[in-house]
Amino acid sequence: MFQFWGILVILIACPLLGAMPIIAWITYLIKGKRLTQIGTGNISVSAAFYHGGKLVGILAVMSEALKGIVAVLIARAFFPSDSFWELIALIALVIGRYFLGRGAGTTNVAWGLLIHDPLVAGFVSLVAAIGLIILRSRQTIKYGVLVLFPLLVALLHAEDLPRIVAAFGLTGLLGWIYKQIPDDMDLSVKEAQTQPMMEYLSGGETAIVTLDDELDAAIFGAKAATLSQIKRWGYPVPKGWILSPFDDPALLIDFLQPSALSPLVVRSSAIGEDSAQASAAGQYETILNVTSQQGLVDAIAQVQASYHHPSAVQYRRDLAAKDAAMAVLIQPQVQSVYSGVAFSRDPIVQQGDAVIIEALSGSPVQVVSGKVTPEQYRLFIVGEEKLSCLQFEGEGKIPPALIKQVAYLARRLENRFYGIPQDVEWSYDGQTIWVLQSRPITTLLPIWTRKIAAEVIPGVIHPLTWSINLPLTCGMWGELFTLVLGNSVGELDFTKMATLHYSRAYFNATFLGEIFLEMGLPPESLDFLTRGAKMSKPPLASTWENLPGLTKLFQREISLEKEFKRDYRRRFIPGLTKLANEIIEDLTPSQLLVRVDLILDLLNQGTYYSILSPLSAAIRQAISGVKEEQIDHSITPEVASLRSLHILAADAKEILPEFEPESVFEQLAQTPEGEKILYDFEELLEDYGYLSEVGTDISVPTWREQPQLVKQLFVQLMQGNELPNQDESRKRPEGFVQRRVDLKGRVTEVYSRLLAELRWTFLALEKIWLQTGLLLQTGDIFFLKLGEIRRLAANADVVLRNQLPELLQNRRSQFLEHSQIIEIPPLVYGNNPPHPIPSPIDTSDNILLGIPASQGQVEGRVKVLRNLQEVGEINKGTILVVPYTDSGWSPILVRAGGIIAEVGGKLSHGAIVAREYGIPAVMDVRGATYLLEDGQQVKIDGSKGIVELQEISLE
């Protein structure tokens, strides 16, 4: 037990010890300087020497040495001397030093190791000192020590495996940290408080920074940092050298030898330039054709001075951007045959798949200057991974093949930058297309996506539905994000996570991506969990930084089932029971609003489970590798209701072997056994009457209100049309994935029941207001917002009451107008998108691609079904094409031979039903409901996500 407490002390005290900013305190007390606001912003020994001088630096060394010694002594207080726990204590100290204290921890480790293992530490120090004298290369010595130390530990303590592992872990952590943070020793020695010492400590080398290095945009500007990243990805970027705002350019000027045969271009890379918040296009200088060293001196000075041009200063003020500094990028000048700019998305139209390219012969500066009218080309590039050009528009001198390659380059860079549209400056020298610059198209931000929103709340949305769903969903996501990020979320408005465009729900992909990156998760995490999309590598630095918050989220995931069972027993069951036993028709408007508040309170807690339970199931499935076909979804309402109906239909068939399909229910009513079937059917409708075409939209009628679909399926089952491939004997799988899937099913039932009760409550209120004349048409209440309903019920807004007829008419008109828009863009750019423009979809190869959702192949005739009011005849020769698939669609889906849906993924309701009953299905087939025609012959492959068009139409 004593050692257990020792582990806790090491893991808690050492990071806190490392986090103490003693160096910052010393520097401020003696010199009055705040290290976080100058130089690199790091709180390090080198920063103390650089900005504080010799005394501050010596005190800084002593304080950090003491930290390392104390960490080792803490471990020694609980464990034997020389144990691997001393190295663990140093690792914990370094973690706190980096993530909380803004330093690398090199001094801590050096002195801690001297106490831990004097022999190894002494030998390594000796080798380092000799190496620095001989090689005068600080970088070589720094990384050489990281290799030498663990190797010596392995040689001298070969029998102590934990110690060897800890040694490699410590040096690996330090090596990673060195890659993450800039070093004040890289700053100009000329500005240091102790120039001789800093010159010696820097190994006599003033590093020349190039685009081959990993650059920090906060020091070298976004332009240089972005080009560095693109170059390291393997794209052609001209080599380049960068001067930070603190660098003395003399060394670089001496190194470079510009001439008429090899001219240079000197470019701005201001901090804040080319960012997602501000492009600063045209605000700073670019100097071409630098052919002499004196010309280089003048060009650098001219570019640096442009940061203070009145127009540039005013630009920053207009954007409320802080004044920072100017880094300078110097590159060989590309001898351009053709050049220009490429916009990976159309910045004018603000939608669709078009890439816009402006190009001409010669330098790209002519294009961006606006002094010469370039040739303009427009290409439609479709696909996310395998790009293909669908249409090519534009004529001129530029070879079409070159324009296509530039378009593909722009779209690939967009994909690399997490889908953010890019403004790419390029140049072609006759052999290579060079990337000269890439920056976000700020006018196209934020990016709004329908990919997930179309599953969560599909269709055209009424104001009342949105006024309830938005705060519930966004508020709960905000709580989860705050749990991980803590105070760093600041003043973020989480209601900006979602909005309505064309009366359809869109999620803010830009906002979510930034939040997930800040959390240390890939920006497409939500898309991965809900739709099975590919996921990029997470940013390790943010992951480590948010490890405590992510741990809290993980703890929530672990206890999710236990918490739901507790709330189910204490809150949901009593609440639903109370709601079910109330006679809504007897309630007054004020009592109905009290009922609304009760439901909303339960929905708020239910939203927590409705978000976390499917995400938890998806995470567990991804970790375990369990296939969709191995999971049992019998607890989900859409499957459970169908199975109950199937059993009831079989019983009815025994009682009534001969019947007329049009009068089944009348014939059953003629016998006591048949009446029992009808009673059970009504019970089934009562049990599952909360289901609807769109479960999350309270404006959509429920099964209880419109039972015709359920009755049709019941009759079909009685006629002998068994549900396909239903294996009743299949053994239910066990395991931690299945438990989460079961939990998801129970949560869906509770949440759907609450939403149905909310709908029925508002219908009761509407009935009263229709009788009093406050409302004029059935359905009017769904065109009001919740706050407006409260004010009307309380007679608190006379103006609203007087303007109500006009307000409702305007909203109905807009709703009808938006309902006529068939093709809804999956992505919308900016906050005020224009009216949707049909975007071409490549069907030249008679193939449509989607997400494989349910295995199997099937051929059949298409039936396009945009809502449940257009059902008609459906059989096993029908390939049902639908806009989305909510749980209320189940009675229709199981009657088809195959399913094609415009939106959805492997976890959508339609996919679950299709897999449960062996129906081939493909989800996320863009434009399916308007590309495919009734009667058209198609073949679908649910294993590969392919829809093959075999005929254009019946005619």
CSV table of N, CA, C and O in Angstrom, one decimal, residues 145-235:
chain,number,residue,atom,x,y,z
A,145,VAL,N,22.9,12.7,-27.5
A,145,VAL,CA,22.8,12.4,-26.1
A,145,VAL,C,21.6,11.5,-25.9
A,145,VAL,O,21.5,10.6,-25.1
A,146,LEU,N,20.5,11.8,-26.6
A,146,LEU,CA,19.2,11.1,-26.5
A,146,LEU,C,19.4,9.6,-26.9
A,146,LEU,O,18.7,8.7,-26.5
A,147,VAL,N,20.3,9.4,-27.8
A,147,VAL,CA,20.6,8.0,-28.3
A,147,VAL,C,21.6,7.3,-27.3
A,147,VAL,O,21.4,6.2,-27.0
A,148,LEU,N,22.6,8.1,-26.9
A,148,LEU,CA,23.7,7.5,-26.1
A,148,LEU,C,23.2,7.1,-24.7
A,148,LEU,O,23.5,6.0,-24.2
A,149,PHE,N,22.4,7.9,-24.0
A,149,PHE,CA,21.9,7.6,-22.7
A,149,PHE,C,21.2,6.3,-22.5
A,149,PHE,O,21.6,5.4,-21.7
A,150,PRO,N,20.1,6.0,-23.3
A,150,PRO,CA,19.5,4.7,-23.1
A,150,PRO,C,20.3,3.5,-23.5
A,150,PRO,O,20.2,2.4,-23.0
A,151,LEU,N,21.2,3.7,-24.5
A,151,LEU,CA,22.1,2.6,-24.9
A,151,LEU,C,23.1,2.3,-23.7
A,151,LEU,O,23.3,1.1,-23.4
A,152,LEU,N,23.6,3.3,-23.0
A,152,LEU,CA,24.4,3.0,-21.9
A,152,LEU,C,23.6,2.3,-20.8
A,152,LEU,O,24.2,1.4,-20.1
A,153,VAL,N,22.4,2.8,-20.5
A,153,VAL,CA,21.6,2.1,-19.5
A,153,VAL,C,21.4,0.6,-19.9
A,153,VAL,O,21.4,-0.3,-19.0
A,154,ALA,N,21.1,0.4,-21.1
A,154,ALA,CA,20.9,-1.0,-21.6
A,154,ALA,C,22.1,-1.9,-21.4
A,154,ALA,O,22.1,-3.0,-21.1
A,155,LEU,N,23.3,-1.3,-21.6
A,155,LEU,CA,24.6,-2.0,-21.5
A,155,LEU,C,24.9,-2.3,-20.0
A,155,LEU,O,25.3,-3.4,-19.7
A,156,LEU,N,24.7,-1.3,-19.2
A,156,LEU,CA,25.1,-1.4,-17.8
A,156,LEU,C,24.1,-2.1,-16.9
A,156,LEU,O,24.4,-2.5,-15.8
A,157,HIS,N,22.8,-2.0,-17.4
A,157,HIS,CA,21.8,-2.6,-16.5
A,157,HIS,C,20.9,-3.5,-17.4
A,157,HIS,O,19.7,-3.4,-17.4
A,158,ALA,N,21.6,-4.5,-18.1
A,158,ALA,CA,20.9,-5.3,-19.0
A,158,ALA,C,19.8,-6.2,-18.3
A,158,ALA,O,18.9,-6.6,-19.0
A,159,GLU,N,20.0,-6.5,-17.0
A,159,GLU,CA,19.0,-7.3,-16.3
A,159,GLU,C,17.8,-6.6,-15.9
A,159,GLU,O,16.8,-7.2,-15.5
A,160,ASP,N,17.8,-5.2,-15.9
A,160,ASP,CA,16.7,-4.4,-15.4
A,160,ASP,C,15.9,-3.9,-16.6
A,160,ASP,O,16.1,-2.8,-17.0
A,161,LEU,N,15.0,-4.7,-17.1
A,161,LEU,CA,14.2,-4.4,-18.3
A,161,LEU,C,13.3,-3.1,-18.0
A,161,LEU,O,13.2,-2.2,-18.9
A,162,PRO,N,12.6,-3.0,-16.9
A,162,PRO,CA,11.8,-1.8,-16.7
A,162,PRO,C,12.6,-0.5,-16.7
A,162,PRO,O,12.2,0.5,-17.2
A,163,ARG,N,13.8,-0.6,-16.2
A,163,ARG,CA,14.7,0.6,-16.2
A,163,ARG,C,15.1,1.0,-17.7
A,163,ARG,O,15.1,2.1,-18.0
A,164,ILE,N,15.4,0.0,-18.5
A,164,ILE,CA,15.7,0.2,-19.9
A,164,ILE,C,14.6,0.8,-20.6
A,164,ILE,O,14.7,1.8,-21.4
A,165,VAL,N,13.4,0.2,-20.4
A,165,VAL,CA,12.2,0.8,-21.1
A,165,VAL,C,11.9,2.2,-20.7
A,165,VAL,O,11.6,3.1,-21.5
A,166,ALA,N,12.1,2.5,-19.4
A,166,ALA,CA,11.8,3.9,-18.9
A,166,ALA,C,12.9,4.8,-19.5
A,166,ALA,O,12.5,6.0,-19.8
A,167,ALA,N,14.1,4.4,-19.6
A,167,ALA,CA,15.2,5.2,-20.2
A,167,ALA,C,14.8,5.6,-21.7
A,167,ALA,O,15.0,6.7,-22.1
A,168,PHE,N,14.4,4.6,-22.4
A,168,PHE,CA,14.1,4.8,-23.8
A,168,PHE,C,12.8,5.7,-23.9
A,168,PHE,O,12.7,6.6,-24.7
A,169,GLY,N,11.9,5.5,-22.9
A,169,GLY,CA,10.7,6.3,-22.9
A,169,GLY,C,11.0,7.8,-22.6
A,169,GLY,O,10.4,8.7,-23.2
A,170,LEU,N,11.9,8.0,-21.7
A,170,LEU,CA,12.3,9.4,-21.3
A,170,LEU,C,13.0,10.1,-22.5
A,170,LEU,O,12.6,11.2,-22.8
A,171,THR,N,13.9,9.4,-23.1
A,171,THR,CA,14.6,10.1,-24.2
A,171,THR,C,13.7,10.2,-25.4
A,171,THR,O,13.8,11.2,-26.2
A,172,GLY,N,12.8,9.3,-25.7
A,172,GLY,CA,11.8,9.4,-26.7
A,172,GLY,C,10.9,10.6,-26.5
A,172,GLY,O,10.6,11.4,-27.5
A,173,LEU,N,10.5,10.8,-25.3
A,173,LEU,CA,9.6,11.9,-24.9
A,173,LEU,C,10.4,13.3,-25.2
A,173,LEU,O,9.8,14.2,-25.8
A,174,LEU,N,11.6,13.3,-24.8
A,174,LEU,CA,12.4,14.5,-25.0
A,174,LEU,C,12.6,14.8,-26.4
A,174,LEU,O,12.5,16.0,-26.9
A,175,GLY,N,12.9,13.8,-27.2
A,175,GLY,CA,13.1,13.9,-28.6
A,175,GLY,C,11.8,14.5,-29.3
A,175,GLY,O,11.9,15.3,-30.2
A,176,TRP,N,10.7,14.0,-28.9
A,176,TRP,CA,9.4,14.4,-29.5
A,176,TRP,C,9.2,15.9,-29.1
A,176,TRP,O,8.8,16.7,-29.9
A,177,ILE,N,9.5,16.3,-27.8
A,177,ILE,CA,9.3,17.6,-27.4
A,177,ILE,C,10.2,18.6,-28.2
A,177,ILE,O,9.8,19.7,-28.6
A,178,TYR,N,11.4,18.2,-28.4
A,178,TYR,CA,12.3,19.0,-29.2
A,178,TYR,C,11.8,19.4,-30.6
A,178,TYR,O,12.0,20.4,-31.1
A,179,LYS,N,11.0,18.4,-31.1
A,179,LYS,CA,10.4,18.6,-32.4
A,179,LYS,C,9.2,19.6,-32.4
A,179,LYS,O,8.7,20.2,-33.4
A,180,GLN,N,8.6,19.7,-31.2
A,180,GLN,CA,7.4,20.5,-31.0
A,180,GLN,C,7.6,22.0,-30.7
A,180,GLN,O,6.7,22.8,-31.1
A,181,ILE,N,8.6,22.3,-30.0
A,181,ILE,CA,8.8,23.7,-29.6
A,181,ILE,C,10.0,24.4,-30.2
A,181,ILE,O,11.1,23.7,-30.3
A,182,PRO,N,9.9,25.6,-30.5
A,182,PRO,CA,11.1,26.4,-30.9
A,182,PRO,C,12.0,26.6,-29.8
A,182,PRO,O,11.6,26.6,-28.6
A,183,ASP,N,13.3,26.9,-30.0
A,183,ASP,CA,14.3,27.1,-29.0
A,183,ASP,C,14.8,28.5,-29.1
A,183,ASP,O,15.1,29.0,-30.2
A,184,ASP,N,14.9,29.2,-28.0
A,184,ASP,CA,15.4,30.6,-28.0
A,184,ASP,C,16.8,30.7,-28.4
A,184,ASP,O,17.3,31.8,-28.8
A,185,MET,N,17.6,29.6,-28.4
A,185,MET,CA,18.9,29.6,-29.0
A,185,MET,C,18.9,29.8,-30.5
A,185,MET,O,20.0,30.1,-31.1
A,186,ASP,N,17.8,29.6,-31.1
A,186,ASP,CA,17.7,29.8,-32.6
A,186,ASP,C,17.4,31.3,-32.9
A,186,ASP,O,17.5,31.6,-34.1
A,187,LEU,N,17.2,32.1,-31.8
A,187,LEU,CA,17.0,33.5,-32.1
A,187,LEU,C,18.3,34.2,-32.4
A,187,LEU,O,19.4,33.6,-32.1
A,188,SER,N,18.2,35.4,-32.9
A,188,SER,CA,19.4,36.1,-33.3
A,188,SER,C,20.3,36.3,-32.0
A,188,SER,O,19.8,36.9,-31.0
A,189,VAL,N,21.6,35.9,-32.1
A,189,VAL,CA,22.5,36.1,-31.0
A,189,VAL,C,22.7,37.6,-30.8
A,189,VAL,O,23.0,38.0,-29.6
A,190,LYS,N,22.5,38.4,-31.8
A,190,LYS,CA,22.8,39.8,-31.7
A,190,LYS,C,21.9,40.5,-30.7
A,190,LYS,O,22.3,41.5,-30.1
A,191,GLU,N,20.7,40.0,-30.5
A,191,GLU,CA,19.7,40.6,-29.6
A,191,GLU,C,19.8,40.0,-28.2
A,191,GLU,O,19.1,40.5,-27.3
A,192,ALA,N,20.6,39.0,-28.0
A,192,ALA,CA,20.7,38.4,-26.6
A,192,ALA,C,21.3,39.3,-25.6
A,192,ALA,O,22.2,40.1,-25.9
A,193,GLN,N,20.9,39.1,-24.3
A,193,GLN,CA,21.5,39.9,-23.2
A,193,GLN,C,22.9,39.4,-23.0
A,193,GLN,O,23.7,40.2,-22.5
A,194,THR,N,23.2,38.2,-23.2
A,194,THR,CA,24.6,37.6,-23.0
A,194,THR,C,25.1,37.1,-24.4
A,194,THR,O,25.0,35.8,-24.6
A,195,GLN,N,25.5,37.9,-25.2
A,195,GLN,CA,25.9,37.5,-26.6
A,195,GLN,C,27.0,36.4,-26.7
A,195,GLN,O,26.8,35.4,-27.3
A,196,PRO,N,28.1,36.6,-25.9
A,196,PRO,CA,29.1,35.5,-26.0
A,196,PRO,C,28.7,34.2,-25.5
A,196,PRO,O,28.9,33.2,-26.2
A,197,MET,N,27.9,34.2,-24.4
A,197,MET,CA,27.4,32.9,-23.9
A,197,MET,C,26.5,32.3,-24.8
A,197,MET,O,26.5,31.1,-25.1
A,198,MET,N,25.5,33.0,-25.4
A,198,MET,CA,24.5,32.5,-26.3
A,198,MET,C,25.2,32.0,-27.6
A,198,MET,O,24.8,31.0,-28.1
A,199,GLU,N,26.2,32.7,-28.0
A,199,GLU,CA,26.9,32.3,-29.2
A,199,GLU,C,27.6,30.9,-29.0
A,199,GLU,O,27.6,30.0,-29.8
A,200,TYR,N,28.2,30.8,-27.8
A,200,TYR,CA,28.8,29.5,-27.5
A,200,TYR,C,27.8,28.4,-27.3
A,200,TYR,O,28.0,27.3,-27.8
A,201,LEU,N,26.8,28.7,-26.5
A,201,LEU,CA,25.7,27.7,-26.2
A,201,LEU,C,25.1,27.2,-27.5
A,201,LEU,O,24.6,26.1,-27.6
A,202,SER,N,25.0,28.1,-28.5
A,202,SER,CA,24.4,27.7,-29.8
A,202,SER,C,25.3,26.9,-30.6
A,202,SER,O,25.0,26.6,-31.8
A,203,GLY,N,26.5,26.6,-30.1
A,203,GLY,CA,27.4,25.8,-30.8
A,203,GLY,C,28.1,26.5,-31.9
A,203,GLY,O,28.7,26.0,-32.8
A,204,GLY,N,28.1,27.9,-31.8
A,204,GLY,CA,28.7,28.7,-32.8
A,204,GLY,C,28.0,28.7,-34.1
A,204,GLY,O,28.4,29.2,-35.1
A,205,GLU,N,26.8,28.1,-34.2
A,205,GLU,CA,26.0,28.0,-35.4
A,205,GLU,C,24.8,28.9,-35.3
A,205,GLU,O,24.1,28.8,-34.3
A,206,THR,N,24.5,29.6,-36.3
A,206,THR,CA,23.3,30.3,-36.4
A,206,THR,C,22.5,29.6,-37.5
A,206,THR,O,22.9,29.7,-38.7
A,207,ALA,N,21.5,28.8,-37.1
A,207,ALA,CA,20.9,27.9,-38.1
A,207,ALA,C,20.2,28.7,-39.1
A,207,ALA,O,19.5,29.7,-38.9
A,208,ILE,N,20.3,28.2,-40.4
A,208,ILE,CA,19.6,28.8,-41.5
A,208,ILE,C,18.3,27.9,-41.6
A,208,ILE,O,18.4,26.7,-41.9
A,209,VAL,N,17.2,28.6,-41.4
A,209,VAL,CA,15.9,27.8,-41.4
A,209,VAL,C,15.4,27.7,-42.9
A,209,VAL,O,15.5,28.7,-43.6
A,210,THR,N,15.0,26.5,-43.3
A,210,THR,CA,14.6,26.3,-44.6
A,210,THR,C,13.2,25.7,-44.6
A,210,THR,O,12.6,25.3,-43.6
A,211,LEU,N,12.6,25.6,-45.8
A,211,LEU,CA,11.3,25.0,-46.0
A,211,LEU,C,11.3,23.5,-45.7
A,211,LEU,O,10.2,22.9,-45.7
A,212,ASP,N,12.5,22.9,-45.6
A,212,ASP,CA,12.5,21.5,-45.3
A,212,ASP,C,12.3,21.2,-43.8
A,212,ASP,O,12.1,20.1,-43.4
A,213,ASP,N,12.4,22.3,-43.0
A,213,ASP,CA,12.2,22.2,-41.5
A,213,ASP,C,10.7,22.3,-41.2
A,213,ASP,O,9.9,22.8,-42.0
A,214,GLU,N,10.3,21.7,-40.1
A,214,GLU,CA,8.9,21.9,-39.6
A,214,GLU,C,8.8,23.2,-38.9
A,214,GLU,O,9.4,23.5,-37.9
A,215,LEU,N,8.0,24.1,-39.5
A,215,LEU,CA,8.0,25.5,-39.1
A,215,LEU,C,6.7,25.8,-38.3
A,215,LEU,O,5.6,25.3,-38.5
A,216,ASP,N,6.9,26.7,-37.3
A,216,ASP,CA,5.8,27.1,-36.4
A,216,ASP,C,5.2,28.4,-37.0
A,216,ASP,O,6.0,29.4,-37.2
A,217,ALA,N,3.9,28.4,-37.4
A,217,ALA,CA,3.3,29.6,-38.0
A,217,ALA,C,3.4,30.8,-37.0
A,217,ALA,O,3.4,31.9,-37.5
A,218,ALA,N,3.4,30.6,-35.7
A,218,ALA,CA,3.5,31.7,-34.8
A,218,ALA,C,4.8,32.4,-34.8
A,218,ALA,O,4.9,33.5,-34.3
A,219,ILE,N,5.8,31.8,-35.4
A,219,ILE,CA,7.2,32.4,-35.5
A,219,ILE,C,7.5,32.8,-36.9
A,219,ILE,O,8.0,33.9,-37.2
A,220,PHE,N,7.2,31.9,-37.9
A,220,PHE,CA,7.6,32.1,-39.2
A,220,PHE,C,6.5,32.4,-40.2
A,220,PHE,O,6.7,32.6,-41.4
A,221,GLY,N,5.3,32.6,-39.6
A,221,GLY,CA,4.1,33.0,-40.5
A,221,GLY,C,3.5,31.8,-41.1
A,221,GLY,O,4.1,30.8,-41.4
A,222,ALA,N,2.2,31.9,-41.4
A,222,ALA,CA,1.4,30.8,-42.0
A,222,ALA,C,1.9,30.5,-43.4
A,222,ALA,O,1.8,29.3,-43.8
A,223,LYS,N,2.3,31.5,-44.2
A,223,LYS,CA,2.7,31.2,-45.5
A,223,LYS,C,3.9,30.2,-45.6
A,223,LYS,O,3.8,29.2,-46.3
A,224,ALA,N,4.9,30.5,-44.8
A,224,ALA,CA,6.1,29.7,-44.8
A,224,ALA,C,5.8,28.3,-44.2
A,224,ALA,O,6.2,27.3,-44.7
A,225,ALA,N,5.0,28.4,-43.1
A,225,ALA,CA,4.7,27.1,-42.4
A,225,ALA,C,3.9,26.2,-43.3
A,225,ALA,O,4.1,25.0,-43.3
A,226,THR,N,2.9,26.8,-44.0
A,226,THR,CA,2.1,26.0,-44.9
A,226,THR,C,2.9,25.4,-46.1
A,226,THR,O,2.8,24.2,-46.4
A,227,LEU,N,3.8,26.2,-46.7
A,227,LEU,CA,4.6,25.7,-47.8
A,227,LEU,C,5.5,24.6,-47.2
A,227,LEU,O,5.8,23.6,-47.9
A,228,SER,N,6.0,24.8,-46.0
A,228,SER,CA,6.9,23.7,-45.4
A,228,SER,C,6.1,22.4,-45.3
A,228,SER,O,6.6,21.3,-45.6
A,229,GLN,N,4.8,22.5,-44.8
A,229,GLN,CA,4.0,21.3,-44.7
A,229,GLN,C,3.7,20.7,-46.0
A,229,GLN,O,3.8,19.5,-46.2
A,230,ILE,N,3.4,21.5,-47.0
A,230,ILE,CA,3.1,20.9,-48.4
A,230,ILE,C,4.3,20.3,-48.9
A,230,ILE,O,4.2,19.2,-49.5
A,231,LYS,N,5.5,20.9,-48.7
A,231,LYS,CA,6.7,20.3,-49.2
A,231,LYS,C,7.0,18.9,-48.5
A,231,LYS,O,7.5,18.0,-49.2
A,232,ARG,N,6.8,18.9,-47.2
A,232,ARG,CA,7.0,17.6,-46.5
A,232,ARG,C,6.0,16.6,-46.9
A,232,ARG,O,6.2,15.4,-46.7
A,233,TRP,N,4.8,17.0,-47.4
A,233,TRP,CA,3.9,16.0,-47.9
A,233,TRP,C,4.3,15.4,-49.2
A,233,TRP,O,3.8,14.4,-49.7
A,234,GLY,N,5.3,16.1,-49.9
A,234,GLY,CA,5.8,15.5,-51.1
A,234,GLY,C,5.4,16.3,-52.4
A,234,GLY,O,5.7,15.9,-53.5
A,235,TYR,N,4.7,17.4,-52.2
A,235,TYR,CA,4.3,18.2,-53.4
A,235,TYR,C,5.5,19.1,-53.8
A,235,TYR,O,6.3,19.5,-53.0
